[in-house]
Short mmCIF file of C-alpha atoms in Angstrom, two decimals:
data_model
loop_
_atom_site.label_atom_id
_atom_site.label_comp_id
_atom_site.label_asym_id
_atom_site.label_seq_id
_atom_site.Cartn_x
_atom_site.Cartn_y
_atom_site.Cartn_z
CA UNK Q 236 0.00 0.00 0.00
CA UNK Q 237 1.38 3.42 -0.96
CA UNK Q 238 2.03 6.26 1.46
CA UNK Q 239 -0.67 8.24 -0.38
CA UNK Q 240 -3.18 5.49 0.36
CA UNK Q 241 -2.15 5.27 3.99
CA UNK Q 242 -2.43 9.02 4.55
CA UNK Q 243 -5.82 9.05 2.86
CA UNK Q 244 -7.28 6.84 5.57
CA UNK Q 245 -5.17 7.78 8.57
CA UNK Q 246 -6.55 9.85 11.41
CA UNK Q 247 -5.49 10.74 14.92
CA UNK Q 248 -7.71 8.00 16.40
CA UNK Q 249 -4.97 5.43 16.80
CA UNK Q 250 -4.28 4.43 13.19
CA UNK Q 251 -0.85 5.02 11.71
CA UNK Q 252 -0.03 7.33 8.84
CA UNK Q 253 -0.19 11.05 8.19
CA UNK Q 254 -2.76 13.56 9.43
CA UNK Q 255 -6.31 13.57 8.03
CA UNK Q 256 -7.45 15.59 5.03
CA UNK Q 257 -8.07 18.68 7.14
CA UNK Q 258 -6.56 19.74 10.43
CA UNK Q 259 -8.40 21.19 13.40
CA UNK Q 260 -5.84 23.94 13.85
CA UNK Q 261 -5.60 24.85 10.15
CA UNK Q 262 -8.67 23.70 8.26
CA UNK Q 263 -8.09 23.33 4.56
CA UNK Q 264 -8.49 21.04 1.58
CA UNK Q 265 -6.17 18.71 -0.29
CA UNK Q 266 -7.60 16.10 -2.58
CA UNK Q 267 -7.08 12.53 -1.39
CA UNK Q 268 -7.46 9.24 -3.21
CA UNK Q 269 -10.14 6.91 -1.89
CA UNK Q 270 -8.84 3.56 -0.66
CA UNK Q 271 -10.31 0.10 -0.20
CA UNK Q 272 -8.38 -1.37 2.76
CA UNK Q 273 -6.81 -4.79 2.20
CA UNK Q 274 -9.23 -7.27 3.78
CA UNK Q 275 -6.60 -10.02 3.60
CA UNK Q 276 -4.80 -8.45 6.57
CA UNK Q 277 -7.44 -10.11 8.78
CA UNK Q 278 -6.64 -13.82 9.31
CA UNK Q 279 -10.18 -15.04 8.57
CA UNK Q 280 -10.17 -13.34 5.17
CA UNK Q 281 -6.57 -14.09 4.16
CA UNK Q 282 -7.67 -16.17 1.15
CA UNK Q 283 -10.70 -14.13 0.07
CA UNK Q 284 -10.51 -13.13 -3.60
CA UNK Q 285 -11.60 -9.83 -5.10
CA UNK Q 286 -14.43 -11.63 -6.90
CA UNK Q 287 -15.70 -12.93 -3.57
CA UNK Q 288 -15.38 -9.52 -1.98
CA UNK Q 289 -17.48 -7.93 -4.71
CA UNK Q 290 -20.19 -10.60 -4.39
CA UNK Q 291 -23.14 -9.28 -2.34
CA UNK Q 292 -24.19 -12.78 -1.34
CA UNK Q 293 -20.69 -13.54 -0.03
CA UNK Q 294 -20.83 -10.30 1.95
CA UNK Q 295 -24.20 -11.17 3.51
CA UNK Q 296 -23.21 -14.74 4.36
CA UNK Q 297 -19.97 -13.62 6.00
CA UNK Q 298 -21.41 -10.86 8.18
CA UNK Q 299 -20.11 -10.92 11.76
CA UNK Q 300 -23.04 -11.69 14.04
CA UNK Q 301 -21.39 -12.92 17.23
CA UNK Q 302 -18.29 -12.85 19.39
CA UNK Q 303 -17.16 -16.31 18.16
CA UNK Q 304 -17.38 -15.13 14.55
CA UNK Q 305 -15.34 -12.00 15.32
CA UNK Q 306 -12.82 -14.14 17.18
CA UNK Q 307 -12.48 -16.48 14.18
CA UNK Q 308 -12.01 -13.52 11.84
CA UNK Q 309 -9.46 -11.58 13.89
CA UNK Q 310 -7.50 -14.62 15.05
CA UNK Q 311 -4.67 -13.57 17.37
CA UNK Q 312 -4.97 -9.85 16.50
CA UNK Q 313 -7.52 -8.99 19.23
CA UNK Q 314 -6.71 -9.52 22.88
CA UNK Q 315 -9.14 -11.35 25.16
CA UNK Q 316 -9.78 -8.08 27.01
CA UNK Q 317 -11.67 -6.74 23.99
CA UNK Q 318 -14.00 -9.74 23.84
CA UNK Q 319 -14.68 -9.47 27.57
CA UNK Q 320 -15.60 -5.81 27.04
CA UNK Q 321 -17.84 -6.71 24.09
CA UNK Q 322 -19.64 -9.55 25.87
CA UNK Q 323 -20.37 -7.30 28.84
CA UNK Q 324 -21.91 -4.67 26.56
CA UNK Q 325 -24.08 -7.21 24.78
CA UNK Q 326 -25.30 -8.37 28.18
CA UNK Q 327 -25.93 -4.96 29.76
CA UNK Q 328 -25.86 -2.13 27.22
CA UNK Q 329 -26.52 -2.98 23.59
CA UNK Q 330 -29.87 -1.93 22.15
CA UNK Q 331 -29.04 -3.48 18.77
CA UNK Q 332 -27.93 -7.02 18.01
CA UNK Q 333 -24.52 -7.52 16.44
CA UNK Q 334 -24.50 -7.54 12.64
CA UNK Q 335 -21.61 -6.05 10.67
CA UNK Q 336 -20.91 -6.56 6.99
CA UNK Q 337 -17.37 -7.46 5.89
CA UNK Q 338 -17.32 -4.21 3.87
CA UNK Q 339 -17.92 -2.10 6.97
CA UNK Q 340 -15.72 -4.13 9.30
CA UNK Q 341 -12.85 -3.84 6.84
CA UNK Q 342 -12.76 -0.07 7.36
CA UNK Q 343 -11.93 -0.47 11.08
CA UNK Q 344 -8.28 0.00 12.12
CA UNK Q 345 -7.16 -0.39 8.48
CA UNK Q 346 -3.46 0.23 9.07
CA UNK Q 347 -2.95 -1.04 12.59
CA UNK Q 348 0.12 -3.10 13.36
CA UNK Q 349 -0.30 -6.87 13.46
CA UNK Q 350 1.06 -6.84 17.00
CA UNK Q 351 -1.94 -7.91 19.14
CA UNK Q 352 -1.47 -5.13 21.69
CA UNK Q 353 -1.21 -2.47 18.98
CA UNK Q 354 -4.09 -3.88 16.94
CA UNK Q 355 -6.37 -4.15 19.96
CA UNK Q 356 -5.62 -0.58 20.96
CA UNK Q 357 -6.28 0.71 17.42
CA UNK Q 358 -9.46 -1.35 17.04
CA UNK Q 359 -10.79 -0.14 20.39
CA UNK Q 360 -10.08 3.48 19.39
CA UNK Q 361 -11.46 3.19 15.86
CA UNK Q 362 -14.36 5.62 15.19
CA UNK Q 363 -16.37 3.17 13.07
CA UNK Q 364 -15.95 0.39 15.60
CA UNK Q 365 -17.31 2.76 18.26
CA UNK Q 366 -20.78 2.83 16.72
CA UNK Q 367 -20.89 -0.49 14.87
CA UNK Q 368 -19.43 -2.75 17.59
CA UNK Q 369 -19.90 -0.87 20.88
CA UNK Q 370 -18.28 -2.23 24.04
CA UNK Q 371 -19.09 -1.66 27.69
CA UNK Q 372 -16.13 0.64 28.32
CA UNK Q 373 -17.44 3.04 25.65
CA UNK Q 374 -20.57 3.89 27.59
CA UNK Q 375 -21.05 6.57 30.20
CA UNK Q 376 -21.11 4.72 33.52
CA UNK Q 377 -22.90 7.52 35.45
CA UNK Q 378 -25.33 8.96 32.90
CA UNK Q 379 -25.77 5.94 30.63
CA UNK Q 380 -29.32 6.96 29.60
CA UNK Q 381 -30.88 10.37 29.85
CA UNK Q 382 -33.87 10.33 32.25
CA UNK Q 383 -36.09 11.35 29.33
CA UNK Q 384 -34.71 8.91 26.79
CA UNK Q 385 -37.29 6.69 25.07
CA UNK Q 386 -37.22 3.57 22.93
CA UNK Q 387 -39.19 5.30 20.16
CA UNK Q 388 -37.59 8.66 20.88
CA UNK Q 389 -39.28 10.44 17.97
CA UNK Q 390 -42.71 8.86 18.65
CA UNK Q 391 -42.92 7.67 15.07
CA UNK Q 392 -45.25 4.76 15.84
CA UNK Q 393 -47.71 7.20 17.41
CA UNK Q 394 -47.85 8.94 14.05
CA UNK Q 395 -48.50 5.87 11.91
CA UNK Q 396 -51.35 6.59 9.51
CA UNK Q 397 -51.30 2.86 8.78
CA UNK Q 398 -48.78 0.32 10.07
CA UNK Q 399 -45.28 1.45 9.13
CA UNK Q 400 -46.32 4.74 7.48
CA UNK Q 401 -45.31 7.70 9.64
CA UNK Q 402 -47.14 10.90 8.70
CA UNK Q 403 -45.11 13.32 10.79
CA UNK Q 404 -44.79 16.31 8.46
CA UNK Q 405 -47.56 18.08 6.54
CA UNK Q 406 -46.46 17.07 3.04
CA UNK Q 407 -44.19 14.06 3.41
CA UNK Q 408 -44.25 10.60 4.97
CA UNK Q 409 -41.89 7.77 5.92
CA UNK Q 410 -42.75 4.30 4.61
CA UNK Q 411 -41.09 1.50 6.60
CA UNK Q 412 -41.14 -1.50 4.27
CA UNK Q 413 -39.02 -3.72 6.50
CA UNK Q 414 -37.70 -3.85 10.05
CA UNK Q 415 -34.32 -5.35 9.12
CA UNK Q 416 -31.01 -4.07 7.72
CA UNK Q 417 -27.89 -5.68 6.24
CA UNK Q 418 -26.07 -4.33 9.32
CA UNK Q 419 -27.07 -2.77 12.64
CA UNK Q 420 -25.71 0.50 13.98
CA UNK Q 421 -25.45 0.76 17.75
CA UNK Q 422 -27.10 4.20 17.77
CA UNK Q 423 -30.11 3.27 15.61
CA UNK Q 424 -32.93 5.75 16.13
CA UNK Q 425 -35.47 2.97 15.39
CA UNK Q 426 -33.99 0.58 17.94
CA UNK Q 427 -37.54 0.05 19.21
CA UNK Q 428 -38.52 -1.79 16.00
CA UNK Q 429 -35.46 -2.62 13.92
CA UNK Q 430 -33.43 -5.78 14.30
CA UNK Q 431 -33.44 -8.70 16.71
CA UNK Q 432 -34.23 -8.36 20.39
CA UNK Q 433 -31.36 -7.94 22.84
CA UNK Q 434 -31.19 -8.66 26.59
CA UNK Q 435 -32.12 -4.99 27.12
CA UNK Q 436 -34.75 -4.51 24.42
CA UNK Q 437 -37.60 -6.80 23.37
CA UNK Q 438 -38.29 -5.38 19.92
CA UNK Q 439 -41.72 -4.48 18.64
CA UNK Q 440 -42.80 -6.20 15.44
CA UNK Q 441 -44.60 -5.24 12.25
CA UNK Q 442 -47.76 -7.35 12.26
CA UNK Q 443 -49.11 -7.10 8.71
CA UNK Q 444 -47.81 -9.19 5.85
CA UNK Q 445 -45.54 -7.04 3.61
CA UNK Q 446 -48.04 -7.11 0.74
CA UNK Q 447 -50.91 -6.04 3.01
CA UNK Q 448 -48.83 -3.31 4.65
CA UNK Q 449 -47.81 -1.94 1.25
CA UNK Q 450 -51.43 -2.02 0.04
CA UNK Q 451 -52.48 -0.06 3.12
CA UNK Q 452 -49.74 2.50 2.55
CA UNK Q 453 -50.64 2.99 -1.10
CA UNK Q 454 -54.33 3.30 -0.20
CA UNK Q 455 -53.62 6.00 2.39
CA UNK Q 456 -51.41 7.95 -0.01
CA UNK Q 457 -54.03 7.76 -2.76
CA UNK Q 458 -56.55 9.26 -0.32
CA UNK Q 459 -54.20 11.97 0.94
CA UNK Q 460 -53.40 14.52 -1.78
CA UNK Q 461 -51.60 16.79 0.73
CA UNK Q 462 -48.62 14.40 0.66
CA UNK Q 463 -46.08 15.01 -2.10
CA UNK Q 464 -42.96 13.30 -0.70
CA UNK Q 465 -42.30 9.71 0.39
CA UNK Q 466 -39.10 8.33 1.91
CA UNK Q 467 -39.12 4.56 1.44
CA UNK Q 468 -37.01 3.03 4.17
CA UNK Q 469 -37.20 0.68 7.13
CA UNK Q 470 -34.88 -0.79 8.27
CA UNK Q 471 -33.07 -0.61 4.96
CA UNK Q 472 -34.55 -0.99 1.49
CA UNK Q 473 -31.52 -3.11 0.55
CA UNK Q 474 -33.22 -5.86 2.56
CA UNK Q 475 -36.38 -5.65 0.46
CA UNK Q 476 -36.17 -8.03 -2.54
CA UNK Q 477 -35.68 -5.82 -5.57
CA UNK Q 478 -38.82 -6.92 -7.49
CA UNK Q 479 -40.92 -6.08 -4.40
CA UNK Q 480 -39.22 -2.71 -3.94
CA UNK Q 481 -39.51 -1.85 -7.61
CA UNK Q 482 -43.21 -2.73 -7.59
CA UNK Q 483 -43.80 -0.40 -4.62
CA UNK Q 484 -41.86 2.45 -6.25
CA UNK Q 485 -43.83 2.05 -9.49
CA UNK Q 486 -47.09 2.17 -7.53
CA UNK Q 487 -45.94 5.42 -5.92
CA UNK Q 488 -45.21 6.84 -9.37
CA UNK Q 489 -48.81 6.15 -10.36
CA UNK Q 490 -50.05 8.58 -7.68
CA UNK Q 491 -50.19 11.96 -9.39
CA UNK Q 492 -49.53 14.10 -6.30
CA UNK Q 493 -46.37 12.22 -5.26
CA UNK Q 494 -43.52 14.37 -6.59
CA UNK Q 495 -40.51 13.27 -4.55
CA UNK Q 496 -39.40 9.71 -3.70
CA UNK Q 497 -36.34 8.81 -1.64
CA UNK Q 498 -34.89 5.36 -0.96
CA UNK Q 499 -33.30 5.03 2.49
CA UNK Q 500 -30.26 2.76 2.65
CA UNK Q 501 -27.11 2.67 4.75
CA UNK Q 502 -26.13 -0.30 2.61
CA UNK Q 503 -24.71 2.10 0.03
CA UNK Q 504 -21.75 2.36 2.41
CA UNK Q 505 -22.07 -0.93 4.31
CA UNK Q 506 -22.95 -3.16 1.35
CA UNK Q 507 -22.23 -1.27 -1.91
CA UNK Q 508 -22.01 -4.67 -3.59
CA UNK Q 509 -25.81 -4.90 -3.35
CA UNK Q 510 -26.26 -1.66 -5.29
CA UNK Q 511 -23.79 -2.76 -7.96
CA UNK Q 512 -25.78 -5.86 -8.96
CA UNK Q 513 -26.90 -5.68 -12.61
CA UNK Q 514 -30.47 -6.66 -11.68
CA UNK Q 515 -30.64 -3.80 -9.17
CA UNK Q 516 -29.06 -1.25 -11.50
CA UNK Q 517 -31.37 -2.27 -14.35
CA UNK Q 518 -34.32 -1.88 -12.00
CA UNK Q 519 -33.13 1.54 -10.87
CA UNK Q 520 -32.91 2.60 -14.50
CA UNK Q 521 -36.49 1.47 -15.17
CA UNK Q 522 -37.83 3.36 -12.16
CA UNK Q 523 -35.67 6.44 -12.79
CA UNK Q 524 -36.73 6.60 -16.44
CA UNK Q 525 -40.40 6.60 -15.49
CA UNK Q 526 -39.77 9.12 -12.71
CA UNK Q 527 -38.03 11.44 -15.15
CA UNK Q 528 -40.88 11.12 -17.65
CA UNK Q 529 -43.35 12.09 -14.91
CA UNK Q 530 -41.11 14.88 -13.51
CA UNK Q 531 -40.76 13.10 -10.16
CA UNK Q 532 -37.55 13.49 -8.18
CA UNK Q 533 -35.99 10.09 -7.37
CA UNK Q 534 -33.17 10.07 -4.82
CA UNK Q 535 -31.21 7.80 -2.51
CA UNK Q 536 -30.77 8.76 1.15
CA UNK Q 537 -27.76 7.13 2.77
CA UNK Q 538 -26.07 7.26 6.18
CA UNK Q 539 -22.30 7.71 6.34
CA UNK Q 540 -20.64 9.02 9.50
CA UNK Q 541 -16.90 8.87 8.88
CA UNK Q 542 -14.54 9.39 5.97
CA UNK Q 543 -12.96 5.94 6.34
CA UNK Q 544 -16.16 4.29 5.10
CA UNK Q 545 -16.09 6.28 1.84
CA UNK Q 546 -14.17 3.74 -0.24
CA UNK Q 547 -13.81 3.20 -4.01
CA UNK Q 548 -16.61 0.62 -3.95
CA UNK Q 549 -18.94 3.13 -2.31
CA UNK Q 550 -18.06 5.72 -4.95
CA UNK Q 551 -18.57 3.14 -7.71
CA UNK Q 552 -22.02 2.25 -6.41
CA UNK Q 553 -22.99 5.90 -6.07
CA UNK Q 554 -21.92 6.77 -9.59
CA UNK Q 555 -23.62 3.69 -11.02
CA UNK Q 556 -26.95 4.76 -9.49
CA UNK Q 557 -26.51 8.31 -10.77
CA UNK Q 558 -25.64 6.99 -14.22
CA UNK Q 559 -28.92 5.03 -14.20
CA UNK Q 560 -30.92 8.20 -13.61
CA UNK Q 561 -31.18 8.76 -9.84
CA UNK Q 562 -31.29 12.52 -9.38
CA UNK Q 563 -29.40 12.82 -6.07
CA UNK Q 564 -27.68 10.71 -3.47
CA UNK Q 565 -27.92 12.50 -0.14
CA UNK Q 566 -26.03 11.69 3.02
CA UNK Q 567 -27.77 11.94 6.38
CA UNK Q 568 -25.00 11.38 8.92
CA UNK Q 569 -25.26 11.43 12.69
CA UNK Q 570 -23.07 13.56 14.94
CA UNK Q 571 -21.46 11.39 17.61
CA UNK Q 572 -18.87 12.05 20.26
CA UNK Q 573 -15.55 10.35 19.61
CA UNK Q 574 -16.52 9.61 16.01
CA UNK Q 575 -17.08 12.82 14.05
CA UNK Q 576 -17.34 15.59 16.65
CA UNK Q 577 -14.68 17.89 15.18
CA UNK Q 578 -14.75 20.25 12.22
CA UNK Q 579 -11.71 18.48 10.76
CA UNK Q 580 -13.39 15.09 10.79
CA UNK Q 581 -16.64 16.45 9.38
CA UNK Q 582 -14.94 18.34 6.58
CA UNK Q 583 -12.85 15.29 5.68
CA UNK Q 584 -16.09 13.35 5.37
CA UNK Q 585 -17.83 16.03 3.33
CA UNK Q 586 -14.91 16.51 0.93
CA UNK Q 587 -14.77 12.76 0.29
CA UNK Q 588 -18.53 12.46 -0.15
CA UNK Q 589 -18.95 15.44 -2.43
CA UNK Q 590 -15.64 15.49 -4.29
CA UNK Q 591 -14.93 11.80 -4.72
CA UNK Q 592 -18.18 9.83 -4.40
CA UNK Q 593 -20.73 12.30 -5.81
CA UNK Q 594 -22.80 12.04 -2.63
CA UNK Q 595 -24.36 15.26 -1.37
CA UNK Q 596 -23.60 16.12 2.28
CA UNK Q 597 -27.20 16.82 3.27
CA UNK Q 598 -27.96 16.50 6.99
CA UNK Q 599 -25.95 15.92 10.13
CA UNK Q 600 -28.39 14.80 12.81
CA UNK Q 601 -27.77 15.08 16.49
CA UNK Q 602 -27.88 11.56 17.94
CA UNK Q 603 -31.40 10.88 19.20
CA UNK Q 604 -32.35 10.40 22.85
CA UNK Q 605 -32.55 6.62 22.88
CA UNK Q 606 -31.52 4.53 25.91
CA UNK Q 607 -27.81 3.89 26.58
CA UNK Q 608 -26.71 6.54 24.05
CA UNK Q 609 -25.42 9.33 26.29
CA UNK Q 610 -21.77 8.65 25.43
CA UNK Q 611 -22.53 9.37 21.76
CA UNK Q 612 -24.70 12.47 22.13
CA UNK Q 613 -23.53 16.08 21.81
CA UNK Q 614 -25.12 19.14 23.37
CA UNK Q 615 -26.97 21.71 21.29
CA UNK Q 616 -24.23 24.28 21.81
CA UNK Q 617 -21.58 21.85 20.59
CA UNK Q 618 -23.64 21.16 17.46
CA UNK Q 619 -24.05 24.91 16.90
CA UNK Q 620 -20.30 25.40 17.13
CA UNK Q 621 -19.68 22.61 14.62
CA UNK Q 622 -22.18 24.12 12.17
CA UNK Q 623 -20.34 27.43 12.47
CA UNK Q 624 -16.93 25.82 12.01
CA UNK Q 625 -17.75 24.00 8.77
CA UNK Q 626 -19.39 26.95 7.02
CA UNK Q 627 -17.60 28.37 3.99
CA UNK Q 628 -15.51 25.34 3.00
CA UNK Q 629 -18.02 23.69 0.68
CA UNK Q 630 -20.47 24.96 -1.93
CA UNK Q 631 -23.66 26.14 -0.26
CA UNK Q 632 -25.74 23.28 -1.65
CA UNK Q 633 -23.14 20.78 -0.36
CA UNK Q 634 -22.79 22.23 3.14
CA UNK Q 635 -24.68 19.90 5.48
CA UNK Q 636 -27.25 21.34 7.84
CA UNK Q 637 -26.75 20.30 11.44
CA UNK Q 638 -30.21 19.49 12.75
CA UNK Q 639 -31.85 18.50 15.99
CA UNK Q 640 -34.76 16.08 15.50
CA UNK Q 641 -36.98 17.33 18.30
CA UNK Q 642 -39.65 14.90 19.58
CA UNK Q 643 -43.15 15.93 18.38
CA UNK Q 644 -41.60 18.75 16.33
CA UNK Q 645 -39.31 17.33 13.68
CA UNK Q 646 -36.03 18.43 12.15
CA UNK Q 647 -34.88 21.87 13.24
CA UNK Q 648 -31.64 23.57 12.27
CA UNK Q 649 -29.65 23.87 15.51
CA UNK Q 650 -29.74 27.66 15.39
CA UNK Q 651 -33.56 27.67 15.32
CA UNK Q 652 -33.76 26.99 19.06
CA UNK Q 653 -36.42 29.20 20.68
CA UNK Q 654 -34.87 29.29 24.16
CA UNK Q 655 -31.87 27.54 25.65
CA UNK Q 656 -31.00 27.02 29.31
CA UNK Q 657 -27.41 25.88 29.02
CA UNK Q 658 -26.99 25.53 32.79
CA UNK Q 659 -29.62 22.77 32.91
CA UNK Q 660 -29.09 21.59 29.34
CA UNK Q 661 -32.70 22.16 28.28
CA UNK Q 662 -33.56 23.73 24.95
CA UNK Q 663 -37.07 24.68 23.80
CA UNK Q 664 -38.37 24.47 20.23
CA UNK Q 665 -41.51 25.49 18.38
CA UNK Q 666 -43.10 24.38 15.14
CA UNK Q 667 -45.32 25.74 12.41
CA UNK Q 668 -47.60 22.77 11.65
CA UNK Q 669 -49.53 19.92 13.24
CA UNK Q 670 -47.86 16.54 13.41
CA UNK Q 671 -49.16 13.00 13.78
CA UNK Q 672 -51.97 12.65 16.30
CA UNK Q 673 -52.38 16.42 16.57
CA UNK Q 674 -54.28 16.36 13.31
CA UNK Q 675 -57.15 14.70 15.15
CA UNK Q 676 -56.85 16.56 18.46
CA UNK Q 677 -59.59 18.93 19.49
CA UNK Q 678 -57.07 21.72 19.90
CA UNK Q 679 -56.73 25.00 18.03
CA UNK Q 680 -53.81 25.57 15.67
CA UNK Q 681 -52.89 28.63 17.68
CA UNK Q 682 -52.44 26.61 20.87
CA UNK Q 683 -50.37 23.94 19.14
CA UNK Q 684 -48.12 26.50 17.50
CA UNK Q 685 -47.56 28.28 20.81
CA UNK Q 686 -46.31 25.12 22.52
CA UNK Q 687 -42.63 24.84 23.34
CA UNK Q 688 -41.16 21.37 23.12
CA UNK Q 689 -38.10 20.48 25.23
CA UNK Q 690 -34.94 18.74 24.16
CA UNK Q 691 -32.18 17.75 26.57
CA UNK Q 692 -28.40 17.93 26.38
CA UNK Q 693 -26.38 15.01 27.75
CA UNK Q 694 -26.15 15.66 31.47
CA UNK Q 695 -22.46 14.81 31.43
CA UNK Q 696 -21.84 17.95 29.33
CA UNK Q 697 -23.19 20.21 32.10
CA UNK Q 698 -21.07 21.74 34.81
CA UNK Q 699 -21.31 20.34 38.32
CA UNK Q 700 -24.12 22.72 39.30
CA UNK Q 701 -26.19 21.53 36.35
CA UNK Q 702 -25.59 17.91 37.15
CA UNK Q 703 -26.49 18.59 40.80
CA UNK Q 704 -29.80 20.07 39.63
CA UNK Q 705 -30.66 16.84 37.83
CA UNK Q 706 -29.68 14.81 40.88
CA UNK Q 707 -31.85 16.95 43.14
CA UNK Q 708 -34.90 16.63 40.89
CA UNK Q 709 -34.85 12.89 41.50
CA UNK Q 710 -33.98 12.17 37.88
CA UNK Q 711 -30.45 11.04 38.64
CA UNK Q 712 -29.56 7.63 37.24
CA UNK Q 713 -26.32 6.03 38.32
CA UNK Q 714 -25.50 2.73 36.65
#
């Protein structure tokens, strides 16, 4: 591997090599080549060919789902202390079951030494590992969960018009076609529904058969001309068999008032091999051609949090979809402490997305208030500072908006806060429309629009007086 390749992936998080694309003390831009790390460095993949690596079925079959599978893959590289840490988290902290694609796992500690002590240290420090394979020592031991955290933190199920169809905004809806993904992120905002149950979380289940749920969704949209946008997601649409997904998209295109359709998939980064299949690309072209004829915007919404996961295969999949007629590919990353909470890291990500992979940096969400997530979350003021720091480096249309997804309100740019008590870490937000169940409430619009909805900073970011206030209110949780 060349020094250029090593410096392209290296960061200050424990990997070797040069500094990242941009530096916190002197932010700037220098074009870097995307790199696919050598998967053969891991003992379990030493004999894996490039043809196997590019095969989506091989990727799915060889996902890491358990500690024994990770142990077999890493061989002597990971010390026993890491597995002890991981097992403890799965027993006491994890809200998502373990499922990591080879593609994503290969981006962790890509240039660490083969010395077990060095590799374990680099793997433990790796930013992608931190949210894909969380361990007990990652989590905040005092404020593990915010007192007001909730399993369905955005109350999406309360706003289902029919099962799986969240009508949260006036003119757009979220259609959850599946409750599974090719991989599971530790910070998943839909941890209440998505994936397998864990010792901490017995997951809710979609009850209707997929065909009946889709029929109900289409029926509601046909009856609701105020909706013009649909995000088709889950879970992840990469786990919906393509013929079924294509059929649903074509049915959406038959509804005259639907003008914008997005496909939600983190698999563009975690399983780009899926999106490079000829049958999928041919299907995208069929749907995109019809969308273009009907002047409907067809996009892909993906979820990439760190520059290391932007590899040549990801760029190839992105360009292939654009070549087949998708209008935009938009990234909706999540701000997380220890992963991408600096301007340097965010700009490195945005430059790689926009300049190398043709993916639009679109949103950066604050991590939602789900249980056991306090070690990932940032405060509102930290998010505001990051938004300020990244302004001016990218074209306006490619500068991501840092947003807070406020329960019962929706996405709000972090500078739209109505009032902010930084001492107690409580911010207050307003909205300009009814959401979900409010459409049927016997309440005047004026009263709803005067409400102020609270959002809470991580208590660990407050000074001692602020933390004492939370202790004294009886909301103190020590774990």
